[in-house]
Amino acid sequence: MLAASVSPAQRGLAYGVHRGMDNAGAVVGPLIAAALLAAGLSLRQVFLLAIVPAVFVLIMALRLKEPERAEVRADVAVDWRVSALPPAYRRYLVALGLFTLGNASNMFLLLRANELGLGASRITLLWAAFSAVAAFASTPLSAWSDRIGRKRLILAGWGGYALLYVLLGVVPIAAGWLWVLFPAYGFVTAMIEGSERALVADLVPAERAGTAFGWYYLVTGLLLLPASAIFGTLWEHGSPTVAFGASAVCAVLAGIVLSTGKTPAAGCPGPEAGASSARGDRRDTRGG
């Protein structure tokens, strides 16, 4: 729906706002819950109060107007095969899969902070700093991909990810450096999240966007569990250095795969989109 609601030249901005609000919720929500608990409410009451914003969001969702969709021939069967999607998109999925294999649960970062001597209260503040930076930086950075290209920003983000994992787990550091590295990780996350999704929409014809996003979430979702299992096994039977180093290598390999493939300029349909280009032009004129 996001891809269909904005012009191709604003996709980075749209997904940046989406990810920024999601990360903002990760900061504001726990803070409100903590304030309610401090005010004397029970955990049960806090959970019951969470129904209020949930109902409000449901009402807003029901009032949403569906964006105009690309024309699809009625006699064409639904084809969910990944082989039916453009080659550039399939290559992108491979790169995403490699990166996701090295992108273990962020809980390991908190475990690393604990190992370096930070207590629970300071780790909570550290994670809040990460989420706050990711929330505020997502919109401007993803919007930047509309100007410089998605691939450049993603590659910079994956490179920053690899560097931060080396600094967090391979290079010996003092605990004080975590107050620099965690906000930097929030900045890197802001570079990656919105632009990754915007590139999905760039690489496929508009009428195949739903299938493309389905494969995007299938690949990244399925690989998150083995990513954490592999990271934990390397940590337990090797060391944090091995685990963090392996994740950094995955990010570098993903960057190599992505950088060697061709992708369209930001906001432009790929060459595989074919006849959808004309429909994309019409969407530009009506802003959606």
Short mmCIF file of C-alpha atoms in Angstrom, two decimals:
data_model
loop_
_atom_site.label_atom_id
_atom_site.label_comp_id
_atom_site.label_asym_id
_atom_site.label_seq_id
_atom_site.Cartn_x
_atom_site.Cartn_y
_atom_site.Cartn_z
CA MET A 1 0.00 0.00 0.00
CA LEU A 2 2.87 2.38 0.71
CA ALA A 3 4.41 1.80 -2.70
CA ALA A 4 1.08 2.44 -4.42
CA SER A 5 0.30 5.54 -2.35
CA VAL A 6 3.27 7.67 -3.40
CA SER A 7 5.14 8.46 -6.59
CA PRO A 8 8.29 6.38 -7.27
CA ALA A 9 10.41 9.47 -6.52
CA GLN A 10 9.09 9.52 -2.93
CA ARG A 11 9.30 5.86 -2.01
CA GLY A 12 12.37 6.32 0.16
CA LEU A 13 10.64 9.09 2.08
CA ALA A 14 7.48 7.01 2.53
CA TYR A 15 9.28 3.95 3.88
CA GLY A 16 11.50 6.16 6.00
CA VAL A 17 8.47 7.71 7.71
CA HIS A 18 7.05 4.22 8.22
CA ARG A 19 10.21 2.87 9.85
CA GLY A 20 10.76 6.07 11.81
CA MET A 21 7.31 5.87 13.38
CA ASP A 22 7.81 2.19 14.13
CA ASN A 23 11.08 2.91 15.95
CA ALA A 24 9.50 5.89 17.71
CA GLY A 25 6.83 3.57 19.05
CA ALA A 26 9.57 1.32 20.40
CA VAL A 27 10.78 4.29 22.47
CA VAL A 28 7.52 5.97 23.48
CA GLY A 29 5.54 2.82 24.26
CA PRO A 30 7.89 1.39 26.91
CA LEU A 31 8.35 4.86 28.44
CA ILE A 32 4.56 5.27 28.83
CA ALA A 33 4.31 1.76 30.27
CA ALA A 34 7.12 2.52 32.74
CA ALA A 35 5.39 5.78 33.77
CA LEU A 36 2.08 3.96 34.37
CA LEU A 37 3.81 1.29 36.44
CA ALA A 38 5.60 3.98 38.44
CA ALA A 39 2.23 5.67 39.04
CA GLY A 40 1.01 2.53 40.81
CA LEU A 41 -0.85 0.66 38.07
CA SER A 42 -0.44 -3.09 37.88
CA LEU A 43 1.05 -4.86 34.87
CA ARG A 44 -2.40 -6.28 34.10
CA GLN A 45 -3.89 -2.76 34.06
CA VAL A 46 -1.14 -1.53 31.75
CA PHE A 47 -1.89 -4.34 29.29
CA LEU A 48 -5.62 -3.55 29.44
CA LEU A 49 -4.94 0.14 28.75
CA ALA A 50 -2.99 -0.88 25.66
CA ILE A 51 -6.38 -1.77 24.14
CA VAL A 52 -7.15 1.96 23.80
CA PRO A 53 -4.48 2.81 21.18
CA ALA A 54 -5.11 -0.55 19.51
CA VAL A 55 -8.80 0.29 18.97
CA PHE A 56 -7.87 3.78 17.79
CA VAL A 57 -5.46 2.35 15.20
CA LEU A 58 -8.11 -0.14 14.02
CA ILE A 59 -10.60 2.68 13.47
CA MET A 60 -8.00 4.65 11.50
CA ALA A 61 -7.17 1.57 9.39
CA LEU A 62 -10.84 1.01 8.54
CA ARG A 63 -11.06 4.61 7.31
CA LEU A 64 -8.08 4.25 4.99
CA LYS A 65 -8.78 4.61 1.31
CA GLU A 66 -7.18 2.00 -0.92
CA PRO A 67 -4.76 3.54 -3.45
CA GLU A 68 -5.37 2.93 -7.11
CA ARG A 69 -3.81 -0.34 -8.16
CA ALA A 70 -2.04 -1.19 -11.38
CA GLU A 71 -4.27 -2.75 -14.01
CA VAL A 72 -4.08 -6.55 -14.04
CA ARG A 73 -5.54 -8.65 -16.83
CA ALA A 74 -8.38 -10.81 -15.56
CA ASP A 75 -7.29 -13.78 -17.67
CA VAL A 76 -3.78 -13.88 -16.14
CA ALA A 77 -3.42 -16.42 -13.32
CA VAL A 78 -1.78 -15.47 -10.04
CA ASP A 79 1.89 -16.43 -10.23
CA TRP A 80 3.76 -16.37 -6.91
CA ARG A 81 6.90 -18.13 -8.21
CA VAL A 82 10.11 -16.24 -7.53
CA SER A 83 11.30 -17.28 -11.00
CA ALA A 84 8.55 -15.11 -12.50
CA LEU A 85 10.02 -11.99 -10.89
CA PRO A 86 12.74 -9.87 -12.61
CA PRO A 87 16.35 -11.20 -12.45
CA ALA A 88 17.57 -8.04 -10.72
CA TYR A 89 15.05 -8.60 -7.94
CA ARG A 90 16.05 -12.25 -7.52
CA ARG A 91 19.69 -11.20 -7.17
CA TYR A 92 18.62 -8.65 -4.58
CA LEU A 93 16.88 -11.43 -2.64
CA VAL A 94 20.15 -13.38 -2.57
CA ALA A 95 21.97 -10.34 -1.19
CA LEU A 96 19.24 -9.80 1.40
CA GLY A 97 19.44 -13.45 2.41
CA LEU A 98 23.19 -13.22 2.98
CA PHE A 99 22.81 -10.05 5.04
CA THR A 100 19.97 -11.52 7.10
CA LEU A 101 22.05 -14.60 7.91
CA GLY A 102 24.48 -12.27 9.68
CA ASN A 103 21.77 -10.10 11.21
CA ALA A 104 21.09 -12.00 14.43
CA SER A 105 18.73 -10.85 17.16
CA ASN A 106 19.64 -7.50 18.71
CA MET A 107 19.45 -9.24 22.08
CA PHE A 108 23.02 -10.38 21.43
CA LEU A 109 24.08 -6.74 21.39
CA LEU A 110 22.52 -6.28 24.81
CA LEU A 111 24.24 -9.45 25.99
CA ARG A 112 27.53 -8.04 24.74
CA ALA A 113 26.88 -4.79 26.64
CA ASN A 114 26.21 -6.81 29.79
CA GLU A 115 29.41 -8.80 29.22
CA LEU A 116 31.35 -5.53 29.01
CA GLY A 117 30.06 -4.51 32.43
CA LEU A 118 26.90 -2.46 31.93
CA GLY A 119 24.04 -3.12 34.32
CA ALA A 120 20.37 -3.56 33.45
CA SER A 121 19.40 0.09 33.94
CA ARG A 122 22.21 1.41 31.74
CA ILE A 123 21.52 -1.22 29.08
CA THR A 124 17.90 -0.04 28.99
CA LEU A 125 19.08 3.54 28.42
CA LEU A 126 21.53 2.31 25.80
CA TRP A 127 18.75 0.60 23.87
CA ALA A 128 16.55 3.67 24.17
CA ALA A 129 19.37 5.72 22.63
CA PHE A 130 19.59 3.27 19.73
CA SER A 131 15.83 3.38 19.12
CA ALA A 132 15.68 7.17 19.37
CA VAL A 133 18.43 7.65 16.78
CA ALA A 134 16.81 5.09 14.46
CA ALA A 135 13.45 6.86 14.84
CA PHE A 136 14.71 10.37 14.11
CA ALA A 137 17.15 9.41 11.34
CA SER A 138 14.94 6.99 9.36
CA THR A 139 12.93 9.64 7.50
CA PRO A 140 15.75 11.95 6.32
CA LEU A 141 18.12 9.09 5.46
CA SER A 142 15.56 7.05 3.54
CA ALA A 143 14.44 10.22 1.75
CA TRP A 144 18.09 10.71 0.79
CA SER A 145 17.88 7.43 -1.14
CA ASP A 146 15.38 9.18 -3.43
CA ARG A 147 18.25 11.46 -4.47
CA ILE A 148 21.41 9.34 -4.43
CA GLY A 149 19.95 5.91 -5.19
CA ARG A 150 18.82 3.04 -2.98
CA LYS A 151 21.81 0.82 -3.65
CA ARG A 152 24.35 3.40 -2.53
CA LEU A 153 22.60 3.94 0.77
CA ILE A 154 22.06 0.23 1.39
CA LEU A 155 25.70 -0.55 0.62
CA ALA A 156 26.82 2.22 2.97
CA GLY A 157 24.51 0.86 5.64
CA TRP A 158 25.67 -2.75 5.24
CA GLY A 159 29.28 -1.55 5.30
CA GLY A 160 28.59 0.43 8.47
CA TYR A 161 26.92 -2.64 9.97
CA ALA A 162 30.00 -4.75 9.27
CA LEU A 163 32.29 -2.11 10.77
CA LEU A 164 30.19 -1.74 13.93
CA TYR A 165 30.06 -5.50 14.46
CA VAL A 166 33.83 -5.64 14.19
CA LEU A 167 34.12 -2.83 16.75
CA LEU A 168 31.53 -4.38 19.07
CA GLY A 169 32.78 -7.94 19.04
CA VAL A 170 36.19 -8.32 17.41
CA VAL A 171 38.17 -5.30 18.60
CA PRO A 172 38.65 -5.04 22.40
CA ILE A 173 36.81 -1.93 23.59
CA ALA A 174 35.97 -0.27 26.88
CA ALA A 175 32.33 -0.19 28.00
CA GLY A 176 32.23 3.58 27.56
CA TRP A 177 32.48 3.21 23.79
CA LEU A 178 29.06 1.53 23.75
CA TRP A 179 27.47 4.97 24.23
CA VAL A 180 28.92 5.89 20.85
CA LEU A 181 28.51 2.58 19.04
CA PHE A 182 24.85 1.92 19.93
CA PRO A 183 23.60 5.30 18.62
CA ALA A 184 25.80 4.73 15.56
CA TYR A 185 24.06 1.37 15.12
CA GLY A 186 20.72 3.22 15.22
CA PHE A 187 22.00 5.49 12.46
CA VAL A 188 23.07 2.50 10.35
CA THR A 189 19.69 0.85 10.93
CA ALA A 190 17.97 4.01 9.69
CA MET A 191 20.07 3.87 6.51
CA ILE A 192 19.05 0.30 5.80
CA GLU A 193 15.42 -0.30 6.75
CA GLY A 194 13.50 2.16 4.58
CA SER A 195 15.77 2.02 1.55
CA GLU A 196 15.70 -1.81 1.51
CA ARG A 197 11.93 -1.80 1.20
CA ALA A 198 11.87 1.04 -1.32
CA LEU A 199 14.25 -0.90 -3.56
CA VAL A 200 11.84 -3.84 -3.59
CA ALA A 201 9.19 -1.59 -5.13
CA ASP A 202 11.73 -0.15 -7.60
CA LEU A 203 12.77 -3.54 -8.96
CA VAL A 204 9.39 -4.99 -9.93
CA PRO A 205 6.40 -3.91 -12.04
CA ALA A 206 3.65 -2.29 -9.98
CA GLU A 207 1.28 -5.22 -10.55
CA ARG A 208 3.84 -7.62 -8.99
CA ALA A 209 4.63 -5.52 -5.91
CA GLY A 210 2.53 -7.65 -3.55
CA THR A 211 4.29 -10.85 -4.66
CA ALA A 212 7.70 -9.17 -4.42
CA PHE A 213 7.10 -7.95 -0.88
CA GLY A 214 5.78 -11.38 0.04
CA TRP A 215 9.07 -12.94 -1.05
CA TYR A 216 11.02 -10.18 0.69
CA TYR A 217 9.40 -10.92 4.05
CA LEU A 218 9.47 -14.68 3.47
CA VAL A 219 13.23 -14.73 2.84
CA THR A 220 14.16 -12.29 5.62
CA GLY A 221 11.69 -13.81 8.08
CA LEU A 222 12.77 -17.42 7.51
CA LEU A 223 16.46 -16.62 7.84
CA LEU A 224 16.18 -14.62 11.08
CA LEU A 225 15.84 -17.76 13.21
CA PRO A 226 18.86 -19.62 11.78
CA ALA A 227 20.80 -16.34 11.90
CA SER A 228 20.32 -16.12 15.66
CA ALA A 229 20.91 -19.86 16.12
CA ILE A 230 24.19 -19.68 14.18
CA PHE A 231 25.30 -16.55 16.03
CA GLY A 232 24.52 -18.12 19.42
CA THR A 233 26.31 -21.35 18.52
CA LEU A 234 29.41 -19.47 17.37
CA TRP A 235 29.34 -17.41 20.59
CA GLU A 236 28.89 -20.43 22.87
CA HIS A 237 31.32 -22.82 21.20
CA GLY A 238 33.73 -20.20 19.90
CA SER A 239 33.70 -16.66 21.24
CA PRO A 240 31.94 -13.32 20.73
CA THR A 241 34.80 -12.44 18.39
CA VAL A 242 33.92 -15.36 16.09
CA ALA A 243 30.18 -14.62 16.18
CA PHE A 244 30.46 -10.90 15.51
CA GLY A 245 33.17 -11.47 12.91
CA ALA A 246 30.99 -13.97 11.02
CA SER A 247 28.11 -11.49 10.94
CA ALA A 248 30.43 -8.81 9.58
CA VAL A 249 31.59 -11.18 6.84
CA CYS A 250 27.96 -11.91 5.85
CA ALA A 251 27.29 -8.17 5.52
CA VAL A 252 30.36 -7.72 3.33
CA LEU A 253 29.41 -10.68 1.11
CA ALA A 254 25.87 -9.31 0.78
CA GLY A 255 27.30 -5.96 -0.28
CA ILE A 256 29.46 -7.63 -2.93
CA VAL A 257 26.45 -9.47 -4.40
CA LEU A 258 24.35 -6.28 -4.45
CA SER A 259 27.10 -4.07 -5.85
CA THR A 260 27.79 -6.38 -8.80
CA GLY A 261 24.16 -6.36 -9.97
CA LYS A 262 22.31 -3.66 -11.88
CA THR A 263 19.52 -1.75 -10.19
CA PRO A 264 17.42 1.16 -11.48
CA ALA A 265 18.00 4.71 -10.36
CA ALA A 266 16.00 5.75 -7.31
CA GLY A 267 12.36 6.30 -8.10
CA CYS A 268 12.64 4.77 -11.58
CA PRO A 269 11.13 1.45 -12.68
CA GLY A 270 13.66 -1.19 -13.64
CA PRO A 271 14.20 -2.31 -17.23
CA GLU A 272 12.37 -5.55 -16.42
CA ALA A 273 9.20 -3.64 -15.63
CA GLY A 274 8.39 -3.49 -19.32
CA ALA A 275 4.92 -2.25 -20.04
CA SER A 276 4.45 -1.13 -16.43
CA SER A 277 6.58 1.95 -17.16
CA ALA A 278 3.68 3.70 -18.82
CA ARG A 279 1.45 2.94 -15.85
CA GLY A 280 4.19 4.24 -13.56
CA ASP A 281 4.19 7.52 -15.50
CA ARG A 282 0.44 7.86 -14.98
CA ARG A 283 0.85 7.22 -11.25
CA ASP A 284 3.41 10.04 -11.11
CA THR A 285 0.93 12.57 -12.49
CA ARG A 286 -1.66 11.78 -9.86
CA GLY A 287 0.86 11.43 -7.00
CA GLY A 288 0.07 7.82 -6.08
#
